[in-house]
Coordinates of C-alpha atoms in Angstrom, one line a residue:
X1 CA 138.0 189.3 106.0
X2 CA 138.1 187.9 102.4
X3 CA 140.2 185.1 102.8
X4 CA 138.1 184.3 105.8
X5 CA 135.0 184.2 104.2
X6 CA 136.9 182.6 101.2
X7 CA 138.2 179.7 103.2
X8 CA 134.3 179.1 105.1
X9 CA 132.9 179.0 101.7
X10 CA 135.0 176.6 101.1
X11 CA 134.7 174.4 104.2
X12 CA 130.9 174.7 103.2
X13 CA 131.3 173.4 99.9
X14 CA 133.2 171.0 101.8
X15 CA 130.3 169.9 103.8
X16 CA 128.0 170.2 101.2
X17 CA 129.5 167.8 98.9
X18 CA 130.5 165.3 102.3
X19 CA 126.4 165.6 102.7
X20 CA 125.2 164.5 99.3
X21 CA 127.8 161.8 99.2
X22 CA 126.0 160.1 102.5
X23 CA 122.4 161.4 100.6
X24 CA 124.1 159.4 97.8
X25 CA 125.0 156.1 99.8
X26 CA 121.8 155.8 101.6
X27 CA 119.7 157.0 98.6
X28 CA 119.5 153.4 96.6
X29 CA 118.0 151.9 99.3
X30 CA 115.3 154.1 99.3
X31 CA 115.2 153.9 95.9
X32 CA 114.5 149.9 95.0
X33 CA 112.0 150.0 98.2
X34 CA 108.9 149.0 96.5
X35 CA 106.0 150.6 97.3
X36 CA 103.3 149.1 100.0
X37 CA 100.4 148.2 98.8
X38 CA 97.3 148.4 101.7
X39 CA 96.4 145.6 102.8
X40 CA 92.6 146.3 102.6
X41 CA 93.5 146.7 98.7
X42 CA 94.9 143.5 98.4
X43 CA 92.3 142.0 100.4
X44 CA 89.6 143.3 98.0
X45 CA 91.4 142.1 94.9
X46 CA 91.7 138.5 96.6
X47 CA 87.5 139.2 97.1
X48 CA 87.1 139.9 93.4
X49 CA 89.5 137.0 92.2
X50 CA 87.5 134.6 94.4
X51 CA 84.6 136.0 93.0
X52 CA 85.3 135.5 89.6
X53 CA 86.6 132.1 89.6
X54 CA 83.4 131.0 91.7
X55 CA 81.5 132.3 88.7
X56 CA 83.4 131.0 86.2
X57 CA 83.5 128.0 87.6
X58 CA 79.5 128.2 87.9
X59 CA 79.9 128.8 84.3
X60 CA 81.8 125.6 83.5
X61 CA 79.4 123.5 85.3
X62 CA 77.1 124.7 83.2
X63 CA 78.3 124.2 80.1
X64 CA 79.5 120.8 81.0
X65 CA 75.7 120.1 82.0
X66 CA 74.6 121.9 78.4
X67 CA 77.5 119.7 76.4
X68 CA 76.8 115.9 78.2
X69 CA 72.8 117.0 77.5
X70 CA 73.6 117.6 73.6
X71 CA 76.1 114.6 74.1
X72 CA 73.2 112.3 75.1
X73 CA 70.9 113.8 72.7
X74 CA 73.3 113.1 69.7
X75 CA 73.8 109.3 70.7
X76 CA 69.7 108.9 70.8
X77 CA 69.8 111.0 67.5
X78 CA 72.6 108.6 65.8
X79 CA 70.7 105.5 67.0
X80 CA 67.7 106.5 65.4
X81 CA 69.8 107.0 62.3
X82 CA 71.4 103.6 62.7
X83 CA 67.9 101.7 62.7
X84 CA 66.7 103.7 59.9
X85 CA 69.7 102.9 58.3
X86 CA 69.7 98.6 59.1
X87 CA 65.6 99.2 57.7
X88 CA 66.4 100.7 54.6
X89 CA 69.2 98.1 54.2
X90 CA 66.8 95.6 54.5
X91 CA 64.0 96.5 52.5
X92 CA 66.7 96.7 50.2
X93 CA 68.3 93.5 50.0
X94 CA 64.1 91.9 50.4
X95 CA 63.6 94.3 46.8
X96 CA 67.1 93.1 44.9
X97 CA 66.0 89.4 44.5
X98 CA 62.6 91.5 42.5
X99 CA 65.1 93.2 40.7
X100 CA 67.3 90.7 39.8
X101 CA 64.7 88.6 38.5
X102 CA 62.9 91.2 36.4
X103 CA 66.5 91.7 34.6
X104 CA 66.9 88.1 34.0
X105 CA 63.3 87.6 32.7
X106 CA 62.5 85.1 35.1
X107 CA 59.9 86.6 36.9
X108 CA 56.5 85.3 35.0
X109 CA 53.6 84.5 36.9
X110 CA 51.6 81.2 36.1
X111 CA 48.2 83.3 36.2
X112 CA 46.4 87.3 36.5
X113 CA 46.2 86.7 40.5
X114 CA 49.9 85.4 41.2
X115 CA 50.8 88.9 39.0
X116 CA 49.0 90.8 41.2
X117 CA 49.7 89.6 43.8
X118 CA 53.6 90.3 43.4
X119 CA 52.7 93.2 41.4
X120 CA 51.3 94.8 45.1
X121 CA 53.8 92.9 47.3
X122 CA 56.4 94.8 45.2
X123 CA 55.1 98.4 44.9
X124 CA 54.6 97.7 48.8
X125 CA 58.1 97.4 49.3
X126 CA 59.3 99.8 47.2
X127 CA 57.2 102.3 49.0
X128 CA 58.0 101.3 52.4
X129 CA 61.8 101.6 51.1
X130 CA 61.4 105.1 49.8
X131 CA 59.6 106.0 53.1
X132 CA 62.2 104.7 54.8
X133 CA 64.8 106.5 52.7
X134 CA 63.3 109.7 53.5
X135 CA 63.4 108.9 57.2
X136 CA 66.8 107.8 57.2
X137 CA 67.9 111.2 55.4
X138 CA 65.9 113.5 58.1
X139 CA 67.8 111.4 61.0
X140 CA 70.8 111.8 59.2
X141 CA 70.5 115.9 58.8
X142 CA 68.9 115.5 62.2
X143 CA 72.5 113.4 63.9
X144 CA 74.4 116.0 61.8
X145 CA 72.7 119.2 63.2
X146 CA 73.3 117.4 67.0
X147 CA 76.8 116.8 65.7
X148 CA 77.7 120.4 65.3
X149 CA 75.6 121.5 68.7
X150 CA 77.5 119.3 70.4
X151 CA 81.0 120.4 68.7
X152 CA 80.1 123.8 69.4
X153 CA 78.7 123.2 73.2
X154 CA 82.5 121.2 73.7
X155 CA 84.3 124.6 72.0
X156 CA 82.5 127.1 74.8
X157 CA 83.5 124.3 77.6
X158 CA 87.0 124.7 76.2
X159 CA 86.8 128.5 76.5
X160 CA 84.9 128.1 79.7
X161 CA 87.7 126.1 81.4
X162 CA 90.3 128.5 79.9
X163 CA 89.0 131.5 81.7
X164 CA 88.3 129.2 85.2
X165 CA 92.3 128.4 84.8
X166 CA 93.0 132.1 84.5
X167 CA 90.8 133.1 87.4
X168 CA 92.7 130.1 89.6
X169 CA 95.6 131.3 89.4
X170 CA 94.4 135.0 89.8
X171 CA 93.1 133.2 93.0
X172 CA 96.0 131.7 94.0
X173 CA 99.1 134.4 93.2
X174 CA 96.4 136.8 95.1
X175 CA 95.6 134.5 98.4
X176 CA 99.7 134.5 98.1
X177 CA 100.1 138.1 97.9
X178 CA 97.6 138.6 101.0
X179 CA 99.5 136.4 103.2
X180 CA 102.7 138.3 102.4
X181 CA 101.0 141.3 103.5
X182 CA 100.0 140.2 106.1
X183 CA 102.1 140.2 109.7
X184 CA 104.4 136.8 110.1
X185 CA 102.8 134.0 111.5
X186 CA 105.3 132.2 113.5
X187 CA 105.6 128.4 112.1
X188 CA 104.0 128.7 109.2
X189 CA 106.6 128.4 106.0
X190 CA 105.9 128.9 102.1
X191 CA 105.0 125.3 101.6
X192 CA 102.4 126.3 104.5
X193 CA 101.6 129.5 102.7
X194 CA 101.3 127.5 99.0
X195 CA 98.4 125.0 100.7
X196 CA 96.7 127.7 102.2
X197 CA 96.3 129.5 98.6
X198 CA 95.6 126.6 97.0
X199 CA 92.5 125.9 99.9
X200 CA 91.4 129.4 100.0
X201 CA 90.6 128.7 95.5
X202 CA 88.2 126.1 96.6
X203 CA 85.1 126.7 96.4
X204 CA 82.2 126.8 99.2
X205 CA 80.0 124.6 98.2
X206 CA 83.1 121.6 98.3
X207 CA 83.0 122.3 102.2
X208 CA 79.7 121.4 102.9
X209 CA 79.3 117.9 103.2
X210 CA 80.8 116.1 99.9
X211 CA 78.6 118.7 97.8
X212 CA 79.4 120.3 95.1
X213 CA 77.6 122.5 92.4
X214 CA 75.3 120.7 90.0
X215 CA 74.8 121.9 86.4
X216 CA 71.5 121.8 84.3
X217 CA 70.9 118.5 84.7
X218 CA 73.0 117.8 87.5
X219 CA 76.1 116.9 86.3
X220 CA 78.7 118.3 88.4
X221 CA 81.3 116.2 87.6
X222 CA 82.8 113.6 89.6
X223 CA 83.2 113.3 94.1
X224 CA 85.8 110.8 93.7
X225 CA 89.3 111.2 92.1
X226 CA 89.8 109.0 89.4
X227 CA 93.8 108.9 87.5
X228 CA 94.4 108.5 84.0
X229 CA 95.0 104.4 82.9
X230 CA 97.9 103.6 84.2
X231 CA 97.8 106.1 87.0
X232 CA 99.8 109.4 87.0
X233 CA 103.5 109.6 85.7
X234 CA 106.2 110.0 88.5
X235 CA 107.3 113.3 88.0
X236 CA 111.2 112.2 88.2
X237 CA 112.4 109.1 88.4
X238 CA 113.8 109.4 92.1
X239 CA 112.9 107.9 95.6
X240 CA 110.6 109.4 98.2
X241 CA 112.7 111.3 100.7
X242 CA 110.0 112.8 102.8
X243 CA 106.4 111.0 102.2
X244 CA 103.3 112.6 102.2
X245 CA 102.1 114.3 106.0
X246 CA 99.3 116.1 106.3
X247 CA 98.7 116.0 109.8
X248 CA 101.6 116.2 112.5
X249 CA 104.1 119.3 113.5
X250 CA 105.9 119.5 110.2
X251 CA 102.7 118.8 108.0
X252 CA 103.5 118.3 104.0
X253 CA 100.5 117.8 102.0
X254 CA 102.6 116.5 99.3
X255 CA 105.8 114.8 99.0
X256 CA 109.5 115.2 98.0
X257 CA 111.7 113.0 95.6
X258 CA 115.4 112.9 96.2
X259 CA 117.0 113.7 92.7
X260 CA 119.8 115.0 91.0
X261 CA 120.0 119.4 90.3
X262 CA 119.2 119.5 86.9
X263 CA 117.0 116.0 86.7
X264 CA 114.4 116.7 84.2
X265 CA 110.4 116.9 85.8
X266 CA 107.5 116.0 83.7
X267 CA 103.7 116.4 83.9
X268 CA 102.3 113.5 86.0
X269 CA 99.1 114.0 83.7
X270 CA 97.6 115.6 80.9
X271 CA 96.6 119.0 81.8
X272 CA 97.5 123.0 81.8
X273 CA 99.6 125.3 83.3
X274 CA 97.8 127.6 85.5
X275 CA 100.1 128.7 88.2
X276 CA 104.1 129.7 87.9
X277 CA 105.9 131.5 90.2
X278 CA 108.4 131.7 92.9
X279 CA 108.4 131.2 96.5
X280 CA 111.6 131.7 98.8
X281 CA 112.1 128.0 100.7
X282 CA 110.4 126.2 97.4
X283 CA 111.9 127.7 94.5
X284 CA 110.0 127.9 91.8
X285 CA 106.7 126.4 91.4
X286 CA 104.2 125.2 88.6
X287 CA 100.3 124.0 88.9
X288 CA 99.1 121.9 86.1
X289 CA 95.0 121.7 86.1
X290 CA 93.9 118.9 84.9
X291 CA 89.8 117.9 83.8
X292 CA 87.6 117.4 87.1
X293 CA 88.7 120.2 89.5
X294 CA 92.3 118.3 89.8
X295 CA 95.4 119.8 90.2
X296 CA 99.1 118.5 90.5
X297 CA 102.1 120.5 91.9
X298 CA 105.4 120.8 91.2
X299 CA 108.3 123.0 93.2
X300 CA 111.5 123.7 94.1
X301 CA 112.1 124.0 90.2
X302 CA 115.6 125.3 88.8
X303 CA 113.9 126.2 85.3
X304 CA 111.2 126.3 84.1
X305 CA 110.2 127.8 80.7
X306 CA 106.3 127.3 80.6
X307 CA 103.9 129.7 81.0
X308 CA 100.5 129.9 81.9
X309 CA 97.7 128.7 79.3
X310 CA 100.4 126.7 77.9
X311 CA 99.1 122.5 77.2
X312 CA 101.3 119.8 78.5
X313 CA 101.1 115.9 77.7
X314 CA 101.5 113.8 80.1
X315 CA 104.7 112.8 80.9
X316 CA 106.3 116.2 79.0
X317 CA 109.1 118.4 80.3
X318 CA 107.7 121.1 82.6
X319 CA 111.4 121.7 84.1
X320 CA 114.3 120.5 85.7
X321 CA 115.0 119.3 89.8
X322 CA 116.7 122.4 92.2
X323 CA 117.4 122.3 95.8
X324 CA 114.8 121.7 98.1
X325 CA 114.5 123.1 100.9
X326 CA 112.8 120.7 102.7
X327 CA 115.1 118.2 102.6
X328 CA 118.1 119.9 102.2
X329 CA 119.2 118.8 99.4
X330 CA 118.5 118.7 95.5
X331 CA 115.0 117.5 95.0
X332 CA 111.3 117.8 93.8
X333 CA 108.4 118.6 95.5
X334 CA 105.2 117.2 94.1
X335 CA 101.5 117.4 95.6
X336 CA 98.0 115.8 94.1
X337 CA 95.2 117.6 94.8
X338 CA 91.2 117.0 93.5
X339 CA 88.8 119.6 94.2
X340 CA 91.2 121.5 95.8
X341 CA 91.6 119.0 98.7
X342 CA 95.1 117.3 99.1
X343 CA 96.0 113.8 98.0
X344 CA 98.5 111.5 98.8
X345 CA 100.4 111.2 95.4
X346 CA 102.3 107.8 96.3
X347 CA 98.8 106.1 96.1
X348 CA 97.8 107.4 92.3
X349 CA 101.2 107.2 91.0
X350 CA 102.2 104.2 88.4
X351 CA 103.9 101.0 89.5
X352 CA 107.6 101.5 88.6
X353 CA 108.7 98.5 86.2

């Protein structure tokens, strides 16, 4: 009886230990299974990210309104300087001759009246030119004071357009995040999936009619897109392999340069890095903003070592050329858009030389 029960404990060691090997095997799957997030949750972050860049972009518009105001208000502020300045100037050069001749002894009257006379033609000038001395120093403190407003108005647009970049791409990475939690849509790829993010940033007001949200006075920046001198840098020097398609069965509302892996890619404009990330079938991706609600896009990246808030000069290294999947080969993928609307980039881009 002992060495029976000896030999089934045993045999249930043996078992045992066979059980939490396969416990063991399966168990790192489990493991690295990240945890799923409701969708309703991610739906109401996307809400409050929307929210927030609508009203920092409200913000913006507003201080852009507040800073071309004081902009205005320092140019009428510096004119006035200017005349009082070209007054003074010439009461000035109408007193030297006075002055010159009183030094030189040369200024004697024939009679009393011809004395008096100059004596009140002179102290009328000289008057006139301290009066106008005085003004020209209040318009000058005046110009100075508008100087600084305006200075400080163009800081607080700075900041203002620092925290609408932030709440873009809070925008966009969450729109992204929604549609992977949502149930596949048949057709519809990451290129697909990176236009509807960028859409869903928009906002409302751009959908009614051409009209967008005026500041103080109005000013809600420009309805047409306008690109830098020169037009915009070609992001690598390569030739279009697939042109720009919005419409159609395989719509592309951007296009795709056929380069070498590794080519470097450079900013097409002036502008900020709001967006990086990566997408499976586009690599990694980058979104410059640029001034006026425009955006360019860059993917199917190798590298790319930038990160958001970061400045970029036009025509400076955002990254280097990987494969695109698009064209199935090594390439970049490049997209314009201006108030969140699409552009065709072949259109805005400079004449090769």
């Amino acid at each position: 009886m002992r060495r029976l029960s000896l030999g089934a404990f045993f045999a249930m060691r043996t078992a045992l230990l066979a059980l939490f090997c396969l416990l063991a095997l399966a168990g790192p799957g489990q493991a690295v299974k990240p945890p799923t997030v409701p969708a309703k949750a991610v739906s109401a972050a996307q809400d409050a990210a929307k929210a927030r860049l609508a009203e920092a972009r409200a913000k913006v518009a507003a201080q852009s309104a507040e800073a071309a105001r004081l902009g205005r208000e320092l140019a009428a502020l510096e004119a006035a300087r200017d005349a009082e300045a070209r007054r003074l100037a010439a009461l000035t050069a109408a007193l030297w001759p006075l002055r010159a001749e009183s030094l030189a002894g040369a200024a004697q009257a024939e009679d009393w009246a011809e004395a008096d006379r100059r004596f009140v033609w002179t102290r009328s000038l000289i008057e006139a030119a301290g009066a106008s001395r005085l003004a020209f120093e209040a318009a000058a403190a005046k110009a100075k004071a508008g100087r600084l407003a305006r200075d400080d108005a163009a800081l607080r647009l700075l900041a203002g357009r620092k925290e609408a970049d932030v709440a873009f791409a809070a925008a966009v990475a969450g729109r992204l995040r929604e549609l992977e939690t949502a149930a596949h849509q048949p057709g519809r790829g990451d290129e697909a999936a990176l236009a509807e993010a960028l859409d869903a940033a928009a906002a409302p007001d751009d959908a009614l009619a051409g009209v967008a949200p005026a500041g103080e006075d109005g000013a809600a920046g420009p309805m047409v897109f306008t690109p830098p001198p020169g037009g915009l840098a070609w992001p690598s020097q390569g030739r279009v392999a697939l042109p720009f398609a919005p419409s159609g069965r395989d719509a592309r509302q951007g296009l795709v340069l056929a380069v070498p892996e590794g080519s470097p890619v450079v900013a097409a404009a002036d502008g900020r890095v709001v967006f990086t990330g990566t997408l499976r079938g586009l690599g990694r991706v980058l979104i410059l903003a640029h001034d006026d609600r425009c955006h360019t896009v860059y993917a199917c990246l190798s590298e790319t070592s930038l990160a958001v808030g970061e400045a970029v000069p036009r025509q400076g290294l955002i990254g280097r050329s990987g494969y695109c999947n698009q064209t199935r080969a090594p390439g970049v993928y490049f997209e314009l858009r201006f108030r969140e609307k699409a552009l065709n980039p072949a259109e805005w881009l400079a004449v090769r030389r």
